[in-house]
Amino acid sequence: MCANYQFWLIYVAMTKIAAAIMVSNLDQALNLAAKAAELGADLVEYRVDNLAELPGGDGAKLVNTLIEKSPLPCIITCRAAWEGGECDCDDQQRVSFLENACLNGETRPAYLDFELASHQKSFNIRQKVELMVDHPGQVREVETGLILSSHDFDKRPVDLYQRVEAMAHAAACRVIKVAWHARSLRDNIEAFEVLESQYKPTIALCMGEDGLPSRVLAKKFGALLTFAAIDGQQGTAPGQPTISDLKKFYRWDKLNAQTKVYGVIGHPVGHSMSPAIFNAAFEAKDYDGVYLPMRIEPSYESFKATVHSWLDLPSLHFKGASVTIPHKENLIRFVTEQGGEVEQLAQKIGAANTLTVRDDGSLYASNSDYAGALDAVVQNMGIPREEVKDLRVAVIGAGGAARAIVAGFSHYGATVVVYNRTLEKARKLADEFTNPYGKVVAAPMDKLCDSCCQVFINCTPLGMHPNVESSPLPADFAGYGPGIVVFDTVYNPRNTLLLRQARAAGCLTIQGTEMFVRQAAAQYSLWTNQEAPVDTFTKVLLDKLG
Ligand code: NAP
């Protein structure tokens, strides 16, 4: 146990980024390797699958030169087609090619990757492979280490642990490598457990969109290395981030065993801007955290099982998540079932967007959407939240966003009029949120032009890309003028038609990005107990929106 721990600590400091290159010719491979070195890779894996069958031993000679001239230490891999590679030779041919490729040149590769299945299959193959690498029985001076590897491009192999054990017990194996296609985020947890349980250097990676955490957090769990693509096109396995993504976006150089993990839970999440803004914020504040996209299938069962598995691994330090469609209701149910606390207003809204894991491990579900909208209005008006009670607010729309905004403003005592296309929905909202200090009434959409409210908040998609020429209010709306506030929750585009018209008429206007930034800032403060770097959030969001 103690020895394992010591090894593990050493590996934490050593986790490398390896750039995988599918070799087609010498110049192409060397140019890409030079680019990888420039981007910050520590190692390069040359995939020489297509060179084994070149006539006259040309492939092996090319590899000799490649190893000699490589700008980075290298792994040589000739992946068999049956293991997801492109080499159709049989094992004998592949091993002969590798012998010529790795032993005949002036320089040796740092590692040779060979499939566990072939290594186990034949004594003769095993013997030949072991002649090429360093191990306790090796009599020659050889530095090359053997990576025994196993891949499943479909699912987690049922015999995952038997495979890992076989590699661990193979004396010639210096590095254990397992990679499989993640069917869900839960697979990452198993990859971390494999890394934690080994005392040999190990690579445990999940492929596909759901496997990203295993690639980014490989350093946190002390893997020997993670693979990264040189650019968007160069990856050799699905789901590989680029070297730049790892270094700049996911803060690779700062990751360590104690780094706190956060994410955005939703389905889909690929389009979310939250990873960009939160990772930039952690960097700006030098906060030891990383933020990942977390796609979870829409059902409550999937949400529960996944979040459970992430919370149950203490060394992951999973400390919180932004939660979006379709899991906002699931978050309240989950935290309630776990005996955690649900913010009162989130309970009333029926949706929470923030999961916080407190220092004592207890869970807290809250809603930062209403606070984001409320703060966007009061801060732009230059008034404290307490003065919200003096406002008459027109909320246009009665969907999810309107619900959070009505809850927030009525909670602080404002008089709210909900205008909606479907009057019945507006009435339902008004009935639910009218309270002793904040009155909420419903009105049909065609009465909006008669409104005498001071604050107008658009909570419909009118004006949103691609329907940028629509607006809930006409350009000649008589209620526009100085002293009137118009807030559009739509943030793509930033300057909607509604805001342009209102600004031209002298109104104070507030863009939807301000709500987005402030709700994120509220989450940041809750998780870190620090003030959020709002300027960083805004800059990254505006850069992303273009
Ligand atoms: P939702 O639940 O689908 O509700 C949409 C509302 O808009 C409904 O009340 C609907 O009326 C009304 N509506 C839709 N199309 C309309 C039309 N053509 N004319 C008049 N009314 C129409 O959507 P949501 O989640 O509340 O989101 C609404 C908007 O809020 C989104 O477009 C998004 O841009 C914005 N939003 C912004 C933020 C932010 O951080 N800035 C956060 C969340 C949402 P019916 O009831 O009659 O169907």
PDB file of N, CA, C and O and ligand atoms in Angstrom, residues 325 369 397-402 420-422 425 445 458-462 464 488-491 512-513 515-516 519, ligand 1:
ATOM      1  N   ILE A 325     -30.747  22.140 -18.951  1.00  0.00           N
ATOM      2  CA  ILE A 325     -31.797  21.287 -19.544  1.00  0.00           C
ATOM      3  C   ILE A 325     -31.219  19.946 -19.966  1.00  0.00           C
ATOM      4  O   ILE A 325     -30.146  19.931 -20.562  1.00  0.00           O
ATOM      5  N   ASP A 369     -30.243  31.526 -11.690  1.00  0.00           N
ATOM      6  CA  ASP A 369     -30.836  32.250 -12.823  1.00  0.00           C
ATOM      7  C   ASP A 369     -31.575  33.502 -12.346  1.00  0.00           C
ATOM      8  O   ASP A 369     -31.427  34.579 -12.904  1.00  0.00           O
ATOM      9  N   GLY A 397     -43.484  36.595 -21.602  1.00  0.00           N
ATOM     10  CA  GLY A 397     -43.248  35.157 -21.707  1.00  0.00           C
ATOM     11  C   GLY A 397     -43.578  34.489 -20.389  1.00  0.00           C
ATOM     12  O   GLY A 397     -43.588  35.150 -19.323  1.00  0.00           O
ATOM     13  N   ALA A 398     -43.862  33.175 -20.440  1.00  0.00           N
ATOM     14  CA  ALA A 398     -44.216  32.461 -19.204  1.00  0.00           C
ATOM     15  C   ALA A 398     -43.564  31.078 -19.173  1.00  0.00           C
ATOM     16  O   ALA A 398     -44.086  30.140 -18.572  1.00  0.00           O
ATOM     17  N   GLY A 399     -42.393  30.952 -19.815  1.00  0.00           N
ATOM     18  CA  GLY A 399     -41.673  29.671 -19.831  1.00  0.00           C
ATOM     19  C   GLY A 399     -40.684  29.572 -18.669  1.00  0.00           C
ATOM     20  O   GLY A 399     -40.846  30.235 -17.633  1.00  0.00           O
ATOM     21  N   GLY A 400     -39.648  28.755 -18.866  1.00  0.00           N
ATOM     22  CA  GLY A 400     -38.683  28.486 -17.796  1.00  0.00           C
ATOM     23  C   GLY A 400     -37.939  29.725 -17.325  1.00  0.00           C
ATOM     24  O   GLY A 400     -37.802  29.953 -16.117  1.00  0.00           O
ATOM     25  N   ALA A 401     -37.445  30.535 -18.262  1.00  0.00           N
ATOM     26  CA  ALA A 401     -36.684  31.732 -17.877  1.00  0.00           C
ATOM     27  C   ALA A 401     -37.604  32.707 -17.147  1.00  0.00           C
ATOM     28  O   ALA A 401     -37.231  33.280 -16.110  1.00  0.00           O
ATOM     29  N   ALA A 402     -38.826  32.894 -17.684  1.00  0.00           N
ATOM     30  CA  ALA A 402     -39.785  33.814 -17.061  1.00  0.00           C
ATOM     31  C   ALA A 402     -40.092  33.375 -15.626  1.00  0.00           C
ATOM     32  O   ALA A 402     -40.179  34.187 -14.704  1.00  0.00           O
ATOM     33  N   ASN A 420     -48.249  37.047 -21.760  1.00  0.00           N
ATOM     34  CA  ASN A 420     -47.884  35.840 -22.512  1.00  0.00           C
ATOM     35  C   ASN A 420     -48.883  35.542 -23.612  1.00  0.00           C
ATOM     36  O   ASN A 420     -50.071  35.846 -23.501  1.00  0.00           O
ATOM     37  N   ARG A 421     -48.346  34.938 -24.668  1.00  0.00           N
ATOM     38  CA  ARG A 421     -49.170  34.541 -25.812  1.00  0.00           C
ATOM     39  C   ARG A 421     -50.301  33.625 -25.341  1.00  0.00           C
ATOM     40  O   ARG A 421     -51.456  33.799 -25.688  1.00  0.00           O
ATOM     41  N   THR A 422     -49.955  32.658 -24.500  1.00  0.00           N
ATOM     42  CA  THR A 422     -50.980  31.773 -23.940  1.00  0.00           C
ATOM     43  C   THR A 422     -51.313  32.305 -22.547  1.00  0.00           C
ATOM     44  O   THR A 422     -50.550  32.115 -21.591  1.00  0.00           O
ATOM     45  N   LYS A 425     -51.155  30.236 -19.242  1.00  0.00           N
ATOM     46  CA  LYS A 425     -49.849  29.973 -18.612  1.00  0.00           C
ATOM     47  C   LYS A 425     -49.400  31.154 -17.760  1.00  0.00           C
ATOM     48  O   LYS A 425     -48.811  30.989 -16.682  1.00  0.00           O
ATOM     49  N   MET A 445     -50.895  39.103 -24.262  1.00  0.00           N
ATOM     50  CA  MET A 445     -49.782  39.709 -24.996  1.00  0.00           C
ATOM     51  C   MET A 445     -50.212  41.016 -25.684  1.00  0.00           C
ATOM     52  O   MET A 445     -49.443  41.971 -25.725  1.00  0.00           O
ATOM     53  N   ASN A 458     -37.751  40.727 -21.680  1.00  0.00           N
ATOM     54  CA  ASN A 458     -38.175  39.751 -22.690  1.00  0.00           C
ATOM     55  C   ASN A 458     -37.696  38.358 -22.321  1.00  0.00           C
ATOM     56  O   ASN A 458     -36.482  38.107 -22.249  1.00  0.00           O
ATOM     57  N   CYS A 459     -38.634  37.458 -22.095  1.00  0.00           N
ATOM     58  CA  CYS A 459     -38.302  36.054 -21.795  1.00  0.00           C
ATOM     59  C   CYS A 459     -38.880  35.127 -22.861  1.00  0.00           C
ATOM     60  O   CYS A 459     -39.211  33.971 -22.568  1.00  0.00           O
ATOM     61  N   THR A 460     -39.038  35.643 -24.060  1.00  0.00           N
ATOM     62  CA  THR A 460     -39.450  34.792 -25.188  1.00  0.00           C
ATOM     63  C   THR A 460     -38.255  34.689 -26.135  1.00  0.00           C
ATOM     64  O   THR A 460     -37.309  35.481 -26.017  1.00  0.00           O
ATOM     65  N   PRO A 461     -38.314  33.770 -27.081  1.00  0.00           N
ATOM     66  CA  PRO A 461     -37.183  33.711 -28.033  1.00  0.00           C
ATOM     67  C   PRO A 461     -37.300  34.750 -29.158  1.00  0.00           C
ATOM     68  O   PRO A 461     -36.493  34.716 -30.084  1.00  0.00           O
ATOM     69  N   LEU A 462     -38.268  35.650 -29.084  1.00  0.00           N
ATOM     70  CA  LEU A 462     -38.424  36.658 -30.140  1.00  0.00           C
ATOM     71  C   LEU A 462     -37.155  37.507 -30.235  1.00  0.00           C
ATOM     72  O   LEU A 462     -36.699  38.062 -29.230  1.00  0.00           O
ATOM     73  N   MET A 464     -34.283  36.220 -31.236  1.00  0.00           N
ATOM     74  CA  MET A 464     -33.116  35.317 -31.135  1.00  0.00           C
ATOM     75  C   MET A 464     -32.722  34.801 -32.528  1.00  0.00           C
ATOM     76  O   MET A 464     -33.587  34.604 -33.381  1.00  0.00           O
ATOM     77  N   ASP A 488     -33.304  42.304 -22.328  1.00  0.00           N
ATOM     78  CA  ASP A 488     -33.616  41.179 -23.210  1.00  0.00           C
ATOM     79  C   ASP A 488     -32.802  39.964 -22.759  1.00  0.00           C
ATOM     80  O   ASP A 488     -31.570  40.010 -22.775  1.00  0.00           O
ATOM     81  N   THR A 489     -33.484  38.906 -22.338  1.00  0.00           N
ATOM     82  CA  THR A 489     -32.711  37.727 -21.890  1.00  0.00           C
ATOM     83  C   THR A 489     -32.056  37.004 -23.075  1.00  0.00           C
ATOM     84  O   THR A 489     -31.122  36.238 -22.885  1.00  0.00           O
ATOM     85  N   VAL A 490     -32.546  37.248 -24.286  1.00  0.00           N
ATOM     86  CA  VAL A 490     -31.917  36.654 -25.481  1.00  0.00           C
ATOM     87  C   VAL A 490     -30.489  37.199 -25.582  1.00  0.00           C
ATOM     88  O   VAL A 490     -30.284  38.408 -25.449  1.00  0.00           O
ATOM     89  N   TYR A 491     -29.499  36.319 -25.750  1.00  0.00           N
ATOM     90  CA  TYR A 491     -28.130  36.841 -25.851  1.00  0.00           C
ATOM     91  C   TYR A 491     -27.427  36.492 -27.160  1.00  0.00           C
ATOM     92  O   TYR A 491     -26.254  36.807 -27.344  1.00  0.00           O
ATOM     93  N   GLY A 512     -28.778  40.255 -22.660  1.00  0.00           N
ATOM     94  CA  GLY A 512     -28.935  38.917 -22.065  1.00  0.00           C
ATOM     95  C   GLY A 512     -27.625  38.343 -21.537  1.00  0.00           C
ATOM     96  O   GLY A 512     -27.618  37.545 -20.592  1.00  0.00           O
ATOM     97  N   THR A 513     -26.495  38.768 -22.122  1.00  0.00           N
ATOM     98  CA  THR A 513     -25.199  38.266 -21.649  1.00  0.00           C
ATOM     99  C   THR A 513     -24.981  38.624 -20.173  1.00  0.00           C
ATOM    100  O   THR A 513     -24.305  37.907 -19.458  1.00  0.00           O
ATOM    101  N   MET A 515     -27.153  38.645 -17.768  1.00  0.00           N
ATOM    102  CA  MET A 515     -27.803  37.646 -16.914  1.00  0.00           C
ATOM    103  C   MET A 515     -26.941  36.374 -16.882  1.00  0.00           C
ATOM    104  O   MET A 515     -26.690  35.799 -15.825  1.00  0.00           O
ATOM    105  N   PHE A 516     -26.474  35.987 -18.079  1.00  0.00           N
ATOM    106  CA  PHE A 516     -25.674  34.772 -18.177  1.00  0.00           C
ATOM    107  C   PHE A 516     -24.410  34.890 -17.308  1.00  0.00           C
ATOM    108  O   PHE A 516     -24.080  33.985 -16.533  1.00  0.00           O
ATOM    109  N   GLN A 519     -25.328  34.945 -13.487  1.00  0.00           N
ATOM    110  CA  GLN A 519     -25.720  33.659 -12.891  1.00  0.00           C
ATOM    111  C   GLN A 519     -24.498  32.765 -12.738  1.00  0.00           C
ATOM    112  O   GLN A 519     -24.363  32.032 -11.767  1.00  0.00           O
TER     113      GLN A 519
HETATM  114  P1  NAP B   1     -39.600  28.350 -22.948  1.00  0.00           P
HETATM  115  O1  NAP B   1     -39.729  27.689 -21.626  1.00  0.00           O
HETATM  116  O2  NAP B   1     -39.781  27.557 -24.175  1.00  0.00           O
HETATM  117  O3  NAP B   1     -40.644  29.572 -22.985  1.00  0.00           O
HETATM  118  C1  NAP B   1     -40.786  30.385 -24.105  1.00  0.00           C
HETATM  119  C2  NAP B   1     -41.834  31.457 -23.861  1.00  0.00           C
HETATM  120  O4  NAP B   1     -41.821  32.301 -24.996  1.00  0.00           O
HETATM  121  C3  NAP B   1     -43.249  30.901 -23.706  1.00  0.00           C
HETATM  122  O5  NAP B   1     -43.920  31.662 -22.771  1.00  0.00           O
HETATM  123  C4  NAP B   1     -43.842  31.108 -25.108  1.00  0.00           C
HETATM  124  O6  NAP B   1     -45.228  31.385 -25.110  1.00  0.00           O
HETATM  125  C5  NAP B   1     -43.136  32.356 -25.568  1.00  0.00           C
HETATM  126  N1  NAP B   1     -43.011  32.397 -27.020  1.00  0.00           N
HETATM  127  C6  NAP B   1     -42.334  31.515 -27.791  1.00  0.00           C
HETATM  128  N2  NAP B   1     -42.435  31.905 -29.091  1.00  0.00           N
HETATM  129  C7  NAP B   1     -43.198  33.010 -29.109  1.00  0.00           C
HETATM  130  C8  NAP B   1     -43.658  33.866 -30.150  1.00  0.00           C
HETATM  131  N3  NAP B   1     -43.336  33.625 -31.411  1.00  0.00           N
HETATM  132  N4  NAP B   1     -44.406  34.923 -29.825  1.00  0.00           N
HETATM  133  C9  NAP B   1     -44.739  35.166 -28.546  1.00  0.00           C
HETATM  134  N5  NAP B   1     -44.337  34.400 -27.507  1.00  0.00           N
HETATM  135  C10 NAP B   1     -43.570  33.343 -27.798  1.00  0.00           C
HETATM  136  O7  NAP B   1     -38.185  29.032 -23.092  1.00  0.00           O
HETATM  137  P2  NAP B   1     -37.239  29.612 -21.911  1.00  0.00           P
HETATM  138  O8  NAP B   1     -36.338  28.534 -21.415  1.00  0.00           O
HETATM  139  O9  NAP B   1     -38.066  30.330 -20.949  1.00  0.00           O
HETATM  140  O10 NAP B   1     -36.300  30.612 -22.725  1.00  0.00           O
HETATM  141  C11 NAP B   1     -36.848  31.809 -23.310  1.00  0.00           C
HETATM  142  C12 NAP B   1     -35.680  32.696 -23.762  1.00  0.00           C
HETATM  143  O11 NAP B   1     -34.948  33.132 -22.637  1.00  0.00           O
HETATM  144  C13 NAP B   1     -34.691  31.954 -24.649  1.00  0.00           C
HETATM  145  O12 NAP B   1     -34.899  32.350 -25.974  1.00  0.00           O
HETATM  146  C14 NAP B   1     -33.316  32.350 -24.173  1.00  0.00           C
HETATM  147  O13 NAP B   1     -32.658  33.143 -25.151  1.00  0.00           O
HETATM  148  C15 NAP B   1     -33.579  33.229 -22.970  1.00  0.00           C
HETATM  149  N6  NAP B   1     -32.759  32.785 -21.802  1.00  0.00           N
HETATM  150  C16 NAP B   1     -31.675  33.545 -21.479  1.00  0.00           C
HETATM  151  C17 NAP B   1     -30.888  33.207 -20.396  1.00  0.00           C
HETATM  152  C18 NAP B   1     -29.698  34.058 -20.046  1.00  0.00           C
HETATM  153  O14 NAP B   1     -28.883  33.652 -19.199  1.00  0.00           O
HETATM  154  N7  NAP B   1     -29.560  35.215 -20.623  1.00  0.00           N
HETATM  155  C19 NAP B   1     -31.206  32.062 -19.622  1.00  0.00           C
HETATM  156  C20 NAP B   1     -32.334  31.305 -19.986  1.00  0.00           C
HETATM  157  C21 NAP B   1     -33.104  31.683 -21.076  1.00  0.00           C
HETATM  158  P3  NAP B   1     -46.339  30.236 -24.959  1.00  0.00           P
HETATM  159  O15 NAP B   1     -46.449  29.976 -23.499  1.00  0.00           O
HETATM  160  O16 NAP B   1     -47.543  30.843 -25.544  1.00  0.00           O
HETATM  161  O17 NAP B   1     -45.825  29.060 -25.740  1.00  0.00           O
END
